[in-house]
PDB file of C-alpha atoms in Angstrom:
ATOM      1  CA  TRP A   1      -0.171   0.162  -0.027  1.00 79.00           C
ATOM      2  CA  THR A   2       2.890   2.739   1.376  1.00 80.00           C
ATOM      3  CA  LEU A   3       4.812   2.275  -2.111  1.00 77.00           C
ATOM      4  CA  LYS A   4       1.755   2.166  -4.399  1.00 78.00           C
ATOM      5  CA  HIS A   5       0.521   5.338  -2.253  1.00 77.00           C
ATOM      6  CA  ASP A   6       4.475   6.615  -2.691  1.00 74.00           C
ATOM      7  CA  GLY A   7       4.329   6.853   0.649  1.00 73.00           C
ATOM      8  CA  HIS A   8       7.553   5.389   1.177  1.00 69.00           C
ATOM      9  CA  VAL A   9      11.338   7.152   2.780  1.00 68.00           C
ATOM     10  CA  ARG A  10      13.336   8.692   1.059  1.00 67.00           C
ATOM     11  CA  VAL A  11      16.179  11.571   1.344  1.00 65.00           C
ATOM     12  CA  ASP A  12      14.342  14.191   0.069  1.00 73.00           C
ATOM     13  CA  ILE A  13      16.618  17.109  -0.294  1.00 78.00           C
ATOM     14  CA  PHE A  14      17.150  16.307  -3.581  1.00 82.00           C
ATOM     15  CA  TYR A  15      14.036  14.968  -4.559  1.00 82.00           C
ATOM     16  CA  ARG A  16      12.009  17.582  -3.930  1.00 82.00           C
ATOM     17  CA  ALA A  17      13.103  19.701  -6.413  1.00 86.00           C
ATOM     18  CA  MET A  18      13.313  17.764  -9.046  1.00 88.00           C
ATOM     19  CA  THR A  19      11.476  17.357 -12.256  1.00 91.00           C
ATOM     20  CA  PRO A  20       8.605  14.541 -12.536  1.00 91.00           C
ATOM     21  CA  LYS A  21      10.773  12.960 -15.072  1.00 94.00           C
ATOM     22  CA  ARG A  22      14.275  13.326 -12.475  1.00 93.00           C
ATOM     23  CA  LYS A  23      12.384  11.958  -9.697  1.00 91.00           C
ATOM     24  CA  ALA A  24      10.442   9.178 -12.275  1.00 93.00           C
ATOM     25  CA  LEU A  25      14.479   7.899 -13.349  1.00 95.00           C
ATOM     26  CA  VAL A  26      15.157   7.922  -9.703  1.00 91.00           C
ATOM     27  CA  ASP A  27      12.095   6.096  -8.058  1.00 92.00           C
ATOM     28  CA  LEU A  28      12.385   3.661 -11.595  1.00 95.00           C
ATOM     29  CA  CYS A  29      16.671   3.458 -10.494  1.00 95.00           C
ATOM     30  CA  GLY A  30      15.662   2.711  -7.207  1.00 92.00           C
ATOM     31  CA  THR A  31      12.797   0.225  -7.652  1.00 95.00           C
ATOM     32  CA  LEU A  32      15.611  -1.587 -10.832  1.00 97.00           C
ATOM     33  CA  PHE A  33      18.425  -1.988  -8.916  1.00 96.00           C
ATOM     34  CA  LEU A  34      17.572  -2.153  -5.008  1.00 95.00           C
ATOM     35  CA  LEU A  35      13.820  -2.833  -4.285  1.00 95.00           C
ATOM     36  CA  LEU A  36      13.589  -6.675  -6.709  1.00 97.00           C
ATOM     37  CA  PRO A  37      16.816  -7.490  -6.301  1.00 98.00           C
ATOM     38  CA  VAL A  38      16.280  -7.740  -2.429  1.00 98.00           C
ATOM     39  CA  MET A  39      13.034  -9.286  -3.105  1.00 98.00           C
ATOM     40  CA  ILE A  40      14.176 -12.133  -5.787  1.00 98.00           C
ATOM     41  CA  PHE A  41      16.677 -12.500  -2.763  1.00 98.00           C
ATOM     42  CA  VAL A  42      14.000 -13.022   0.142  1.00 98.00           C
ATOM     43  CA  LEU A  43      12.228 -15.098  -2.077  1.00 98.00           C
ATOM     44  CA  LEU A  44      14.695 -17.642  -3.400  1.00 97.00           C
ATOM     45  CA  SER A  45      16.372 -17.462   0.479  1.00 97.00           C
ATOM     46  CA  SER A  46      12.697 -18.212   2.021  1.00 97.00           C
ATOM     47  CA  THR A  47      11.882 -20.856  -0.054  1.00 96.00           C
ATOM     48  CA  LYS A  48      13.914 -24.170   1.090  1.00 97.00           C
ATOM     49  CA  TYR A  49      13.023 -22.695   4.644  1.00 97.00           C
ATOM     50  CA  VAL A  50       9.061 -22.853   3.794  1.00 97.00           C
ATOM     51  CA  GLY A  51       9.888 -25.884   2.044  1.00 96.00           C
ATOM     52  CA  ASN A  52      11.088 -27.565   5.038  1.00 96.00           C
ATOM     53  CA  SER A  53       8.341 -26.242   6.910  1.00 96.00           C
ATOM     54  CA  TRP A  54       5.609 -27.308   4.947  1.00 96.00           C
ATOM     55  CA  ARG A  55       7.604 -30.611   4.578  1.00 97.00           C
ATOM     56  CA  ILE A  56       6.912 -31.427   8.544  1.00 95.00           C
ATOM     57  CA  LEU A  57       3.784 -29.311   9.071  1.00 94.00           C
ATOM     58  CA  GLU A  58       5.657 -27.284  11.929  1.00 94.00           C
ATOM     59  CA  GLY A  59       3.874 -25.949  14.666  1.00 92.00           C
ATOM     60  CA  SER A  60       5.116 -24.315  17.496  1.00 90.00           C
ATOM     61  CA  PRO A  61       7.157 -26.395  19.171  1.00 86.00           C
ATOM     62  CA  ASP A  62       5.947 -24.727  22.889  1.00 85.00           C
ATOM     63  CA  SER A  63       2.875 -25.632  24.614  1.00 84.00           C
ATOM     64  CA  GLY A  64      -0.354 -24.465  23.024  1.00 84.00           C
ATOM     65  CA  GLY A  65       1.746 -22.104  20.661  1.00 85.00           C
ATOM     66  CA  ILE A  66       0.349 -22.108  16.778  1.00 87.00           C
ATOM     67  CA  PRO A  67      -0.612 -24.992  15.352  1.00 89.00           C
ATOM     68  CA  GLY A  68      -0.195 -24.016  11.977  1.00 92.00           C
ATOM     69  CA  VAL A  69       3.689 -21.913  12.210  1.00 94.00           C
ATOM     70  CA  PHE A  70       4.209 -23.653   8.337  1.00 95.00           C
ATOM     71  CA  LEU A  71       1.195 -21.651   6.992  1.00 95.00           C
ATOM     72  CA  LEU A  72       3.098 -18.057   8.753  1.00 94.00           C
ATOM     73  CA  LYS A  73       6.162 -18.984   7.449  1.00 96.00           C
ATOM     74  CA  THR A  74       4.167 -18.962   3.788  1.00 97.00           C
ATOM     75  CA  LEU A  75       3.769 -15.349   3.985  1.00 97.00           C
ATOM     76  CA  ILE A  76       7.147 -14.635   3.744  1.00 98.00           C
ATOM     77  CA  PRO A  77       7.671 -15.801  -0.343  1.00 98.00           C
ATOM     78  CA  LEU A  78       3.972 -14.988  -0.944  1.00 98.00           C
ATOM     79  CA  PHE A  79       4.960 -11.547   0.932  1.00 97.00           C
ATOM     80  CA  ALA A  80       8.299 -11.363  -1.849  1.00 98.00           C
ATOM     81  CA  GLY A  81       6.513 -12.341  -4.386  1.00 98.00           C
ATOM     82  CA  LEU A  82       3.198  -9.419  -4.068  1.00 97.00           C
ATOM     83  CA  MET A  83       6.641  -7.356  -3.674  1.00 96.00           C
ATOM     84  CA  ILE A  84       8.273  -7.845  -7.006  1.00 97.00           C
ATOM     85  CA  LEU A  85       4.657  -8.078  -8.932  1.00 97.00           C
ATOM     86  CA  GLN A  86       3.733  -4.181  -7.320  1.00 95.00           C
ATOM     87  CA  ALA A  87       7.466  -3.433  -8.465  1.00 96.00           C
ATOM     88  CA  LEU A  88       7.153  -4.429 -11.764  1.00 97.00           C
ATOM     89  CA  VAL A  89       4.041  -2.302 -12.038  1.00 95.00           C
ATOM     90  CA  GLU A  90       5.774   0.941 -10.420  1.00 94.00           C
ATOM     91  CA  ALA A  91       9.067   0.533 -12.609  1.00 96.00           C
ATOM     92  CA  SER A  92       6.529   0.069 -15.490  1.00 96.00           C
ATOM     93  CA  ARG A  93       5.278   3.303 -14.214  1.00 95.00           C
ATOM     94  CA  HIS A  94       7.616   5.266 -14.150  1.00 95.00           C
ATOM     95  CA  PHE A  95       9.259   4.112 -17.012  1.00 96.00           C
ATOM     96  CA  LEU A  96       6.126   5.555 -19.027  1.00 96.00           C
ATOM     97  CA  VAL A  97       6.670   8.954 -17.472  1.00 94.00           C
ATOM     98  CA  LEU A  98      10.151   9.047 -18.358  1.00 94.00           C
ATOM     99  CA  THR A  99       9.297   8.519 -22.108  1.00 93.00           C
ATOM    100  CA  GLY A 100       6.968  10.915 -21.840  1.00 90.00           C
ATOM    101  CA  ARG A 101       3.617   8.165 -22.465  1.00 91.00           C
ATOM    102  CA  MET A 102       2.180   8.977 -18.856  1.00 90.00           C
ATOM    103  CA  ASN A 103       1.502  12.160 -16.711  1.00 90.00           C
ATOM    104  CA  PRO A 104       3.442  11.797 -13.514  1.00 87.00           C
ATOM    105  CA  PRO A 105       0.846  11.352 -10.782  1.00 79.00           C
ATOM    106  CA  ALA A 106      -0.080  14.048  -8.654  1.00 75.00           C
ATOM    107  CA  ASN A 107       1.377  13.518  -5.470  1.00 61.00           C
ATOM    108  CA  ASP A 108       0.225  14.825  -2.143  1.00 47.00           C
ATOM    109  CA  HIS A 109       3.542  15.127  -0.858  1.00 51.00           C
ATOM    110  CA  ASP A 110       4.383  17.678  -2.676  1.00 47.00           C
ATOM    111  CA  HIS A 111       1.929  20.117  -0.567  1.00 41.00           C
ATOM    112  CA  ALA A 112       1.773  18.876   2.177  1.00 42.00           C
ATOM    113  CA  GLU A 113       3.624  21.588   4.147  1.00 41.00           C
ATOM    114  CA  GLU A 114       0.739  23.790   2.083  1.00 41.00           C
ATOM    115  CA  ARG A 115      -1.595  22.062   4.405  1.00 37.00           C
ATOM    116  CA  LEU A 116      -0.159  22.711   7.374  1.00 39.00           C
TER     117      LEU A 116
END
């Protein structure tokens, strides 16, 4: 949700004064060189871990603990997969802005100070 609505944290010292196309370039590079590689790493490194949990239908070792720990661990690669999908959407959007085929989205963060 935060990524989709551009609410994530970034160093805003230089970014705020950039043109929409320059912002799209920075966001595209961040998506391609930071977000996607990290999420691919999380996805690849968690599959064996989650697979082993499913193989034994892992539950909590504590008495009265959660019986379906394997289901909770499944959220790790699911999260990474969904983030990869959102990153691809964001990268496509930034590419379209860079090439002039899409207008940059209005950003509420740019006008937040005016509302205060």
